Amino acid sequence: MARYDIALIGFGGVNRALAELIAARGDGLEAELGFALRVVAITDLRAGSLVRTDGDGIALAPLLAVAPDGLDFSGMPGGSPEPRNEWVIREVPADIVAEATFTNPTDGEPALSHVRWAIEAGKHVCTTNKGPVALHGPALKELARQAGVSFEFEGTVMSGTPVLRTARRMFGGLAVNGFEGIMNGTSNYVLGRLESGLSFADAVAEAQTLGYAEADPTADVEGYDVQLKVMILANEVLGAELTRADVPCTGISALTAEDVRRAASEGLRWKLVGSAERHADGTVVARVAPVALPAEHPLAGVSGPTNALAFHTDLLGTVTVGGPGAGRTETAYALLSDVIGIHHRAVSGTGILQEARRG
Amino acid sequence: MARYDIALIGFGGVNRALAELIAARGDGLEAELGFALRVVAITDLRAGSLVRTDGDGIALAPLLAVAPDGLDFSGMPGGSPEPRNEWVIREVPADIVAEATFTNPTDGEPALSHVRWAIEAGKHVCTTNKGPVALHGPALKELARQAGVSFEFEGTVMSGTPVLRTARRMFGGLAVNGFEGIMNGTSNYVLGRLESGLSFADAVAEAQTLGYAEADPTADVEGYDVQLKVMILANEVLGAELTRADVPCTGISALTAEDVRRAASEGLRWKLVGSAERHADGTVVARVAPVALPAEHPLAGVSGPTNALAFHTDLLGTVTVGGPGAGRTETAYALLSDVIGIHHRAVSGTGILQEARRG
């Protein structure tokens, strides 16, 4: 039985939910997936760091019994009041680093350094953090390739809904020429409430009450969150190397309830769409903008906090994948699916495609 | 470079489209996928059989230049006026048998025998034929397992849209507890036209004119086509062993335009839904029936000939995959994706999951 030792960097909602999954399902996962998971290190800005590489690693149940705000590793064996991220990532023997700190859309730090340190230390990395992937994805992939480790980031787009992995594994032999998606549940929820007659301010306030929107909703409603996801997808799926300047971004704050209702009366639905298209000359053109979609468009029926991504392909036309766009368990599942992907690569040598039987 | 020799059983729309893909894209596929494809045998009820196992195998371009109705293998080198299916499948050296004859919903023949012969002869099989998979899927899978060959059938549900493979490969570590889908484009198109005010008879006639419906639309509008797909999915995804008697089936012919329009005025959309659910006691309950879906249901917005399948999971909630439900190239792509799946299994030994690094 293979076993992977994991270091959790950041112990907020997502990595905590991953720890819950491992604690609750570890044995079932072993039986189903053929590998065991052992958490050997946890770091967190507030709680400090905790390292335990012997026996069963860190006992998760006692940690999960403590409310997140009250967690303090400093008094525990192997604990420290300092996160000591660099030391943990570089020096603690682990196979996989699961990076789930906050997204920094400006320079990707500190997650960018976390990912780099892990790769430099010869460790596989999975992250749900859009910053390093959107801003430095191609460079980090190349670094990982040279180091012979995996760099996985399914959770950066639509949480655990398998969109990056669908693009990578389900479309062999055909060409994906573009995509368009609804990739922000907050703005989609707000647009739906505008259709129901609420004002923009009331709709945002309601989304905040329901936990769909953060205290500062700017990144969601102005499209900046989707902009990062478009960069990640365009670079990964279309082989582009887009920067933020390459993806013009318009949010939904300029739309009025009246705009949205008038469109609805004409059978159109305003959606915040992130899209990219590969042109005949190879250039990739991307943008984020509100679009009034006709009812028969595959994204027009995507309601509430649900997300969906439509891939435009040559042989299959449009293939759409819809599912949750956020949520701590849903995003933690993305990390688990990354670990499964790392396992498959390890098992099959170079991963998906290589020469076979007849050499 | 690996190379797979393929025998095409049935040379109607689907396998002809597969031959077109191989002829047009063979070199590109080699470069992308790491294996070559060579067609060494073709059989067809009308054209006879053609076998060529030396050199580059069968030269596809000249065959594809002949209109389907005029194709006759009997005068060609290696040709015969008889299909000789059993001899070709059993005796001609090939790695993969691509079965694409007509679906027989009663006993699955002759495709059932084609699949059995191939497995008995130690050949991998891929098929787009719902009959043998719906009626004898679990038994055939076990037969293939014992013989150490692959049995793939992505094209039996939603043509090349990757739904079976999504269920198999994208949901590791979580539980799929049920599904519901729109899996017949003809009936979905007809329902959309009823919403627009057409009568049932006129809507069916229009679908026939557009090529969405066959001369005898019974299997589509009475739900029998969806019934087979529900059996395939329930058996594959939920581990059931359903027979046709286990899947009560009601079509859309009893719906009137008035029913559909009245529902639409209330924000509901009638859809022909195939579904199955695993209950707490392990039993799987399935059915095919028209359902009036609320607008926010993930299938409510699926329009025209598009199909979609919603998987209900424990960790991700509902994940929906939408795409083409039919089409010769789209279905031929399913066969190509099956060949890619066979290659992956061959490369990685037992396929997806096996013990790894630390043994």
XYZ file of C-alpha atoms in Angstrom:
718
model
C 0.000 0.000 0.000
C 1.385 3.363 -1.016
C 1.277 6.119 1.567
C 1.622 9.843 1.050
C 2.769 12.156 3.799
C 1.125 15.541 3.517
C 2.007 18.994 4.822
C -0.957 21.368 5.078
C 0.042 25.006 4.541
C -2.723 27.241 5.855
C -5.297 25.730 8.179
C -8.346 27.813 7.299
C -11.585 26.447 5.901
C -10.173 24.431 3.006
C -7.277 22.527 4.566
C -9.331 22.036 7.706
C -12.047 20.431 5.556
C -9.362 18.285 3.916
C -8.225 17.167 7.360
C -11.852 16.338 8.175
C -12.107 14.230 5.020
C -8.899 12.369 5.845
C -9.988 11.832 9.457
C -13.483 10.688 8.537
C -12.751 8.729 5.378
C -9.119 7.718 5.530
C -9.778 3.987 5.741
C -12.439 4.053 3.045
C -10.138 6.060 0.803
C -7.342 3.528 1.303
C -9.633 0.690 0.270
C -10.965 2.565 -2.745
C -7.923 4.425 -3.977
C -5.085 2.140 -2.988
C -3.081 4.631 -0.963
C -3.005 5.967 2.577
C -2.717 9.598 3.627
C -0.846 10.810 6.702
C -0.703 14.452 7.740
C 2.806 15.174 9.046
C 2.780 18.977 9.252
C 0.312 21.845 9.532
C 1.142 25.542 9.437
C -1.199 28.445 9.986
C -0.780 32.190 10.313
C -2.641 32.245 13.622
C -2.184 28.766 15.110
C 1.529 28.405 14.350
C 3.059 25.149 13.147
C 2.773 21.536 14.168
C 5.049 18.730 12.982
C 4.799 15.045 13.723
C 6.480 12.578 11.386
C 6.437 9.418 13.478
C 3.641 6.901 14.031
C 0.363 7.968 12.518
C 1.546 11.534 12.075
C -0.586 14.336 13.475
C -3.683 13.156 15.353
C -6.362 15.113 13.511
C -9.431 14.467 15.658
C -8.252 16.508 18.679
C -7.331 19.460 16.441
C -10.667 19.363 14.656
C -12.477 19.348 17.996
C -11.084 22.828 18.724
C -12.891 25.807 17.189
C -10.721 27.375 14.440
C -10.340 30.654 16.333
C -9.042 28.891 19.439
C -6.456 26.690 17.787
C -2.915 27.228 19.094
C -0.162 24.763 18.210
C 2.456 26.339 20.499
C 1.833 24.173 23.554
C 1.620 20.883 21.675
C 4.478 18.401 21.140
C 6.080 19.360 17.839
C 4.263 22.674 17.997
C 5.491 26.233 17.589
C 3.753 29.605 17.790
C 5.418 30.544 14.480
C 4.067 29.239 11.133
C 7.658 28.529 10.003
C 6.353 27.930 6.473
C 9.694 27.893 4.692
C 11.284 25.516 7.160
C 8.258 23.177 7.170
C 7.957 23.118 3.385
C 11.673 22.697 2.749
C 12.795 20.518 5.647
C 9.960 18.382 6.993
C 9.938 15.062 5.114
C 6.639 15.034 3.210
C 5.580 13.798 -0.212
C 2.909 16.390 -0.921
C 2.438 20.013 0.098
C -1.210 21.133 0.122
C -1.189 24.910 -0.176
C -4.424 26.675 0.804
C -3.526 30.137 2.027
C -5.344 33.298 0.903
C -5.253 34.427 -2.725
C -3.136 37.485 -3.419
C -4.004 38.710 -6.924
C -1.159 41.241 -7.068
C 1.989 39.160 -6.795
C 0.703 35.773 -5.588
C 2.710 35.911 -2.363
C 3.204 34.232 0.012
C 1.646 31.258 -1.814
C 4.003 31.700 -4.763
C 7.002 31.163 -2.476
C 5.287 28.207 -0.802
C 4.835 26.500 -4.171
C 8.413 27.300 -5.271
C 9.945 26.026 -2.036
C 7.976 22.785 -2.302
C 9.056 22.163 -5.881
C 12.658 23.052 -5.068
C 12.521 20.538 -2.200
C 11.344 17.825 -4.615
C 7.837 17.685 -3.205
C 4.582 17.431 -5.117
C 2.337 20.462 -4.653
C -1.386 20.931 -4.879
C -2.972 24.302 -4.307
C -6.362 25.969 -4.325
C -4.698 29.348 -4.475
C -5.386 31.276 -7.683
C -2.563 33.774 -7.195
C 0.532 31.722 -8.049
C -1.264 29.716 -10.740
C -2.804 32.679 -12.552
C 0.304 34.867 -12.326
C 3.080 32.280 -12.701
C 1.404 29.003 -13.749
C 3.446 28.196 -16.867
C 6.768 28.964 -15.104
C 5.813 26.881 -12.066
C 4.708 23.973 -14.273
C 8.051 24.051 -16.034
C 9.863 24.165 -12.690
C 7.844 21.157 -11.506
C 8.548 19.287 -14.729
C 12.270 19.824 -14.312
C 12.099 18.694 -10.689
C 10.071 15.614 -11.606
C 7.192 16.502 -9.286
C 3.505 17.167 -9.865
C 1.914 20.608 -9.638
C -1.869 20.342 -9.398
C -4.469 23.083 -8.963
C -7.955 21.794 -9.765
C -9.412 23.833 -6.887
C -8.406 27.181 -8.376
C -11.364 27.061 -10.796
C -14.877 26.021 -9.688
C -13.683 24.341 -6.464
C -13.871 20.541 -6.769
C -15.930 20.514 -9.955
C -13.533 18.764 -12.330
C -12.940 21.309 -15.077
C -9.160 21.523 -15.428
C -8.927 17.745 -15.185
C -11.749 17.321 -17.713
C -9.878 19.530 -20.161
C -6.666 17.613 -19.572
C -7.985 14.054 -19.573
C -11.274 13.889 -21.429
C -10.441 15.623 -24.680
C -7.568 13.577 -26.086
C -7.544 13.626 -29.877
C -9.742 16.688 -30.274
C -9.026 20.408 -30.167
C -10.406 22.810 -27.569
C -10.565 26.171 -29.303
C -12.130 28.260 -26.585
C -14.285 28.368 -23.495
C -16.803 30.551 -21.728
C -17.902 30.172 -18.177
C -19.841 31.420 -15.219
C -17.143 31.093 -12.600
C -18.238 33.315 -9.757
C -21.211 32.237 -7.692
C -21.571 35.527 -5.836
C -22.081 37.623 -8.944
C -24.332 34.969 -10.473
C -26.477 34.940 -7.360
C -26.676 38.724 -7.385
C -27.729 38.766 -11.055
C -30.481 36.262 -10.300
C -31.767 38.457 -7.480
C -31.748 41.510 -9.765
C -34.008 39.500 -12.088
C -36.310 38.967 -9.121
C -36.575 42.698 -8.598
C -33.998 43.491 -5.903
C -31.710 46.484 -6.202
C -27.987 45.866 -6.676
C -27.184 46.976 -3.107
C -29.924 44.791 -1.606
C -28.882 41.793 -3.655
C -25.263 42.130 -2.533
C -26.352 42.533 1.082
C -28.472 39.390 0.820
C -25.555 37.461 -0.690
C -23.408 38.592 2.230
C -26.035 37.454 4.737
C -26.184 34.037 3.063
C -22.404 33.711 3.103
C -22.059 33.834 -0.698
C -20.344 37.230 -0.670
C -17.484 38.479 1.448
C -17.512 41.660 3.491
C -15.717 43.360 0.602
C -17.470 42.008 -2.514
C -15.250 43.903 -4.960
C -13.285 40.935 -6.314
C -16.511 39.051 -6.980
C -18.734 41.727 -8.481
C -16.027 43.565 -10.408
C -14.873 40.367 -12.102
C -11.321 40.234 -10.717
C -11.878 36.746 -9.316
C -13.090 35.513 -12.709
C -10.183 37.281 -14.413
C -7.700 35.094 -12.518
C -9.678 31.965 -13.422
C -9.736 32.940 -17.092
C -5.947 33.336 -16.994
C -5.554 29.920 -15.364
C -7.857 28.224 -17.887
C -6.489 29.986 -20.955
C -2.924 29.147 -19.978
C -3.749 25.563 -19.096
C -6.330 24.629 -21.723
C -5.372 26.843 -24.660
C -1.631 26.959 -24.090
C -1.637 30.743 -23.729
C 0.567 32.811 -21.464
C -1.807 35.604 -20.541
C -1.135 38.250 -17.926
C -3.815 40.305 -16.184
C -3.285 43.091 -18.711
C -4.288 40.667 -21.468
C -7.735 40.032 -19.956
C -9.956 43.127 -20.051
C -12.330 42.947 -17.132
C -15.755 44.506 -16.614
C -17.858 43.537 -13.600
C -21.580 43.651 -12.966
C -21.766 46.740 -10.758
C -22.744 48.964 -13.667
C -25.780 46.796 -14.464
C -29.042 48.033 -13.021
C -31.995 45.944 -11.911
C -33.879 47.609 -14.751
C -31.294 46.414 -17.343
C -31.565 42.881 -16.047
C -35.365 42.829 -15.903
C -35.755 44.330 -19.354
C -33.428 41.675 -20.792
C -35.361 38.941 -18.962
C -38.586 40.165 -20.526
C -36.920 39.661 -23.918
C -35.798 36.134 -23.023
C -32.215 37.178 -22.292
C -30.277 36.587 -19.080
C -27.355 38.761 -18.033
C -24.438 36.638 -16.847
C -20.885 37.534 -15.872
C -18.959 35.517 -18.446
C -15.254 34.783 -18.477
C -14.131 33.583 -21.882
C -11.180 32.953 -24.143
C -10.852 31.922 -27.735
C -7.928 30.762 -29.836
C -7.878 32.546 -33.169
C -6.667 31.072 -36.446
C -3.281 32.804 -36.078
C -2.766 31.117 -32.705
C -3.380 34.170 -30.559
C -5.716 33.761 -27.610
C -8.213 36.535 -26.931
C -9.799 36.578 -23.474
C -12.109 38.795 -21.478
C -14.443 39.083 -18.505
C -17.701 40.941 -19.088
C -21.429 40.803 -18.477
C -23.195 39.227 -21.467
C -26.934 38.996 -22.154
C -27.298 35.333 -23.119
C -30.225 33.928 -25.110
C -32.223 31.232 -23.301
C -30.822 28.422 -25.450
C -27.202 29.238 -24.572
C -25.714 26.441 -22.443
C -24.845 28.915 -19.670
C -28.166 30.774 -19.617
C -29.803 28.286 -17.243
C -26.986 28.307 -14.688
C -28.632 29.772 -11.621
C -27.692 30.915 -8.144
C -24.264 30.044 -6.779
C -23.764 27.235 -9.327
C -20.907 27.618 -11.793
C -20.484 26.157 -15.267
C -17.844 26.106 -17.942
C -18.525 25.478 -21.627
C -15.619 24.150 -23.700
C -15.815 24.771 -27.430
C -14.285 21.828 -29.288
C -13.891 20.805 -32.892
C -15.255 17.246 -32.747
C -17.889 17.524 -30.008
C -19.047 21.107 -30.370
C -19.763 22.513 -26.928
C -19.277 20.377 -23.819
C -20.342 21.963 -20.540
C -19.380 21.036 -16.991
C -21.422 22.528 -14.160
C -21.187 22.239 -10.407
C -20.301 24.022 -7.213
C -18.042 27.047 -7.573
C -17.071 27.370 -3.945
C -17.452 25.806 -0.511
C -14.864 24.522 1.932
C -15.627 20.799 1.517
C -16.048 21.178 -2.247
C -12.667 22.925 -2.462
C -11.038 20.406 -0.120
C -12.278 17.698 -2.487
C -10.312 19.464 -5.239
C -7.161 18.912 -3.167
C -8.093 15.264 -2.673
C -8.623 14.906 -6.433
C -5.187 16.497 -6.922
C -3.656 13.917 -4.583
C -5.360 11.169 -6.615
C -3.912 12.752 -9.755
C -0.447 12.806 -8.179
C -0.864 9.127 -7.304
C -1.849 8.227 -10.877
C 1.188 10.029 -12.222
C 3.433 8.265 -9.742
C 1.907 4.885 -10.649
C 2.048 5.269 -14.406
C 5.516 6.785 -14.562
C 5.095 9.944 -16.587
C 1.382 10.092 -16.125
C -1.110 9.935 -18.893
C 0.584 9.386 -22.193
C 3.697 7.464 -22.948
C 4.919 4.794 -25.266
C 3.579 1.377 -24.601
C 3.398 -2.262 -25.471
C 5.340 -2.380 -28.676
C 7.923 0.236 -27.753
C 5.629 3.924 -30.713
C 2.717 1.687 -29.829
C 0.380 0.747 -32.658
C -3.115 -0.662 -32.404
C -4.642 -2.712 -35.198
C -8.385 -2.142 -35.378
C -11.246 -4.164 -36.866
C -14.348 -2.083 -37.643
C -17.556 -4.100 -37.299
C -20.352 -2.269 -39.087
C -19.402 0.447 -41.574
C -22.404 2.754 -41.209
C -22.222 6.366 -40.068
C -20.214 5.898 -36.877
C -17.367 3.596 -37.932
C -17.158 5.442 -41.238
C -16.692 8.671 -39.268
C -14.049 6.925 -37.164
C -12.258 5.900 -40.363
C -12.451 9.525 -41.509
C -10.883 10.671 -38.238
C -8.081 8.136 -38.532
C -7.476 9.034 -42.197
C -7.553 12.768 -41.583
C -5.825 12.934 -38.201
C -3.775 9.791 -37.848
C -0.404 11.541 -37.823
C -1.579 14.248 -35.461
C -3.043 11.638 -33.140
C 0.249 9.748 -33.128
C 2.134 12.851 -32.113
C -0.386 13.809 -29.440
C -1.375 10.440 -28.035
C 1.744 8.361 -28.483
C 0.217 5.551 -30.487
C -0.629 4.779 -34.105
C -3.875 3.310 -35.420
C -4.107 0.910 -38.355
C -7.408 -0.429 -39.676
C -6.904 -4.091 -40.640
C -10.494 -5.253 -41.167
C -13.905 -3.805 -41.959
C -17.174 -5.713 -42.076
C -20.570 -4.433 -43.139
C -23.963 -6.014 -43.739
C -24.179 -4.536 -47.222
C -20.581 -4.011 -48.339
C -19.206 -7.371 -47.135
C -15.817 -7.722 -45.498
C -12.348 -6.420 -46.230
C -9.144 -7.625 -44.568
C -5.641 -6.316 -45.018
C -3.090 -6.977 -42.313
C 0.139 -6.118 -44.134
C 1.771 -2.777 -44.791
C -0.376 0.152 -43.739
C -3.479 -2.028 -43.465
C -6.604 -0.991 -45.333
C -6.188 2.147 -47.432
C -9.033 4.259 -46.086
C -9.088 7.188 -48.491
C -10.330 5.191 -51.527
C -13.105 3.606 -49.462
C -14.207 6.936 -48.059
C -14.342 8.379 -51.569
C -17.159 5.943 -52.418
C -20.702 6.865 -51.349
C -21.860 4.555 -48.516
C -24.627 3.025 -50.632
C -22.225 2.092 -53.415
C -19.551 0.448 -51.287
C -18.851 -3.173 -52.224
C -15.792 -4.970 -50.854
C -16.240 -8.112 -52.942
C -14.021 -7.120 -55.848
C -11.182 -5.756 -53.746
C -8.033 -7.644 -52.694
C -8.865 -9.202 -49.328
C -12.547 -8.500 -49.932
C -15.604 -10.728 -49.730
C -19.307 -10.127 -50.389
C -20.089 -11.714 -47.010
C -19.625 -9.767 -43.734
C -18.018 -12.875 -42.127
C -18.244 -11.137 -38.746
C -17.421 -14.149 -36.610
C -14.398 -15.129 -38.669
C -13.093 -11.560 -38.821
C -13.564 -10.946 -35.097
C -12.109 -14.283 -34.023
C -9.383 -14.924 -36.580
C -8.051 -11.696 -38.055
C -5.146 -10.496 -35.925
C -6.307 -7.197 -34.413
C -5.834 -5.529 -31.050
C -9.168 -3.737 -30.855
C -12.621 -4.482 -32.224
C -14.764 -1.365 -32.754
C -18.388 -2.526 -32.773
C -20.899 -0.066 -34.252
C -23.780 -2.084 -35.665
C -27.446 -1.239 -35.019
C -28.899 -1.383 -31.486
C -31.255 -4.272 -30.819
C -33.066 -3.514 -27.545
C -34.634 -6.991 -27.296
C -31.688 -9.358 -27.045
C -28.745 -7.209 -28.089
C -27.895 -9.402 -31.073
C -25.902 -9.569 -33.224
C -23.752 -7.039 -31.354
C -23.800 -9.157 -28.204
C -22.128 -12.022 -30.073
C -19.666 -9.620 -31.677
C -18.561 -8.406 -28.259
C -18.375 -11.952 -26.826
C -16.347 -13.263 -29.749
C -13.896 -10.392 -29.440
C -13.389 -10.923 -25.719
C -13.051 -14.688 -26.212
C -10.404 -14.027 -28.842
C -8.454 -11.887 -26.372
C -9.206 -8.615 -28.146
C -10.143 -5.297 -26.598
C -13.634 -4.133 -27.558
C -15.199 -0.722 -27.804
C -18.796 -0.298 -28.827
C -21.386 2.413 -29.331
C -24.135 -0.202 -29.273
C -26.524 0.130 -26.333
C -28.010 -3.367 -26.695
C -25.250 -5.598 -25.336
C -24.161 -3.055 -22.700
C -27.647 -2.366 -21.324
C -28.758 -5.998 -21.368
C -25.514 -7.797 -20.480
C -23.065 -5.117 -19.349
C -22.022 -6.561 -15.969
C -21.557 -10.091 -17.405
C -19.523 -8.782 -20.349
C -17.357 -6.665 -18.053
C -16.616 -9.715 -15.939
C -15.818 -11.749 -19.057
C -13.432 -9.002 -20.199
C -11.818 -8.831 -16.781
C -11.154 -12.565 -16.817
C -9.745 -12.358 -20.331
C -7.525 -9.413 -19.409
C -8.955 -7.155 -22.097
C -10.747 -3.818 -22.005
C -14.456 -3.375 -22.691
C -15.299 0.269 -23.340
C -18.620 1.865 -24.294
C -18.512 5.637 -23.774
C -20.567 6.149 -26.944
C -23.616 4.295 -25.633
C -24.657 7.337 -23.562
C -24.572 10.895 -24.978
C -22.271 10.012 -27.892
C -18.763 11.378 -27.307
C -19.708 13.607 -24.376
C -17.610 12.081 -21.608
C -20.161 10.962 -19.025
C -19.267 7.339 -18.275
C -15.611 8.257 -18.162
C -16.324 11.276 -15.956
C -18.151 9.027 -13.497
C -15.297 6.529 -13.550
C -12.322 8.872 -13.412
C -13.366 12.190 -11.946
C -15.129 11.135 -8.767
C -12.495 9.155 -6.884
C -12.977 9.427 -3.130
C -16.566 10.605 -3.236
C -19.870 8.778 -3.563
C -22.252 9.141 -6.498
C -25.689 8.400 -5.071
C -27.819 9.007 -8.126
C -28.199 10.768 -11.439
C -30.825 12.339 -13.639
C -30.396 13.193 -17.255
C -31.812 14.417 -20.505
C -30.401 11.741 -22.766
C -32.521 11.860 -25.895
C -32.146 14.830 -28.183
C -35.160 14.025 -30.324
C -37.659 14.121 -27.478
C -35.984 17.191 -26.010
C -36.223 18.985 -29.339
C -39.887 18.013 -29.645
C -40.649 19.307 -26.133
C -39.004 22.622 -26.984
C -41.161 22.940 -30.097
C -44.306 22.180 -28.093
C -43.326 25.130 -25.872
C -43.162 27.237 -29.042
C -46.747 26.285 -29.881
C -46.407 23.386 -32.319
C -48.595 20.298 -32.012
C -46.950 17.023 -31.079
C -47.371 15.619 -34.615
C -45.953 18.762 -36.236
C -43.029 18.860 -33.815
C -42.133 15.241 -34.569
C -42.444 15.848 -38.312
C -40.129 18.862 -38.022
C -37.600 16.806 -36.040
C -37.695 14.178 -38.795
C -37.121 16.823 -41.475
C -34.107 18.152 -39.545
C -32.669 14.645 -39.131
C -33.111 14.612 -35.346
C -35.831 11.934 -35.444
C -35.924 8.668 -37.340
C -38.740 7.552 -39.623
C -40.116 5.562 -36.695
C -39.714 7.885 -33.690
C -41.130 5.388 -31.172
C -37.885 4.545 -29.370
C -37.127 8.243 -28.929
C -40.497 9.659 -27.899
C -41.662 6.671 -25.841
C -38.466 6.701 -23.764
C -37.116 3.262 -24.723
C -33.822 4.746 -25.889
C -33.410 6.545 -22.572
C -34.401 3.385 -20.698
C -31.371 1.548 -22.117
C -29.110 4.459 -21.181
C -30.457 4.529 -17.630
C -29.687 0.809 -17.322
C -26.147 1.348 -18.619
C -25.517 4.248 -16.246
C -27.127 2.663 -13.189
C -25.156 -0.530 -13.687
C -21.904 1.280 -14.360
C -22.095 4.223 -11.977
C -24.237 2.897 -9.124
C -23.170 -0.755 -9.275
C -26.715 -1.929 -9.954
C -27.765 -4.849 -12.128
C -31.011 -3.509 -13.549
C -33.019 -5.178 -16.285
C -35.584 -3.417 -18.483
C -38.346 -4.566 -16.146
C -36.650 -2.649 -13.330
C -36.908 0.684 -15.161
C -40.512 1.851 -15.579
C -40.722 3.922 -18.712
C -43.165 6.638 -19.746
C -42.542 8.668 -22.890
C -43.661 12.123 -23.941
C -46.399 11.182 -26.413
C -49.134 11.658 -23.809
C -48.061 15.271 -23.193
C -50.041 17.879 -25.097
C -48.820 21.213 -26.367
C -51.271 22.736 -23.902
C -49.660 20.862 -20.953
C -46.257 22.102 -21.971
C -47.305 25.701 -22.561
C -49.241 25.906 -19.298
C -46.212 24.622 -17.394
C -43.980 27.126 -19.190
C -46.263 29.967 -18.118
C -45.680 28.807 -14.524
C -41.912 28.753 -14.969
C -41.745 24.972 -15.388
C -40.238 23.054 -18.297
C -41.324 19.519 -19.179
C -38.311 17.309 -19.848
C -37.993 13.590 -20.485
C -35.807 12.580 -17.555
C -34.006 9.297 -17.035
C -32.930 8.894 -13.444
C -31.701 6.460 -10.825
C -31.038 6.767 -7.126
C -29.289 4.539 -4.622
C -31.365 4.214 -1.456
C -29.993 3.772 2.048
C -30.578 0.005 1.911
C -28.436 -0.241 -1.227
C -31.263 -0.772 -3.697
C -31.230 1.330 -6.834
C -34.535 2.791 -8.026
C -34.663 3.993 -11.624
C -37.223 5.331 -14.064
C -37.839 7.215 -17.277
C -40.648 9.762 -17.225
C -41.546 13.307 -18.227
C -40.925 15.713 -15.351
C -41.889 19.379 -15.062
C -38.643 20.944 -13.863
C -38.402 24.304 -12.108
C -36.237 26.874 -13.884
C -33.410 26.585 -11.351
C -32.998 22.820 -11.893
C -29.656 22.101 -13.596
C -31.436 20.295 -16.458
C -34.181 22.872 -17.041
C -32.040 24.986 -19.355
C -30.921 22.096 -21.574
C -32.445 22.955 -24.923
C -32.872 21.425 -28.355
C -30.862 18.337 -29.253
C -28.350 18.928 -26.438
C -28.139 16.288 -23.701
C -27.022 16.633 -20.096
C -26.489 14.371 -17.150
C -26.524 15.520 -13.515
C -24.636 13.354 -11.030
C -25.701 13.655 -7.406
C -22.668 13.252 -5.163
C -21.992 13.496 -1.456
C -19.014 15.856 -1.460
C -19.736 18.050 -4.488
C -23.522 18.073 -4.561
C -24.683 18.048 -8.175
C -22.168 17.974 -11.020
C -23.614 18.238 -14.515
C -22.027 17.305 -17.841
C -23.735 18.537 -21.005
C -22.957 18.077 -24.663
C -24.017 16.433 -27.883
C -26.259 13.403 -27.502
C -25.873 12.079 -31.027
C -24.107 12.637 -34.344
C -21.817 10.389 -36.365
C -18.577 12.288 -35.720
C -19.494 12.875 -32.069
C -20.159 9.153 -31.627
C -17.026 8.181 -33.538
C -15.104 10.382 -31.117
C -16.509 8.213 -28.314
C -14.805 5.229 -29.965
C -11.568 7.190 -30.248
C -11.813 8.101 -26.563
C -12.357 4.402 -25.830
C -9.194 3.552 -27.752
C -7.332 6.167 -25.717
C -8.762 4.559 -22.568
C -7.583 1.130 -23.744
C -4.133 2.583 -24.356
C -3.975 4.079 -20.869
C -4.941 0.769 -19.325
C -2.320 -1.023 -21.365
C 0.325 1.522 -20.386
C -0.425 1.610 -16.682
C -0.838 -2.137 -16.276
C -4.170 -2.582 -14.588
C -5.385 0.855 -15.492
C -6.323 3.500 -13.027
C -5.625 2.378 -9.527
C -3.002 0.045 -8.281
C -0.407 -0.076 -5.601
C 2.489 2.197 -6.128
C 5.788 3.530 -5.020
C 6.099 2.016 -1.606
C 4.436 -1.273 -2.479
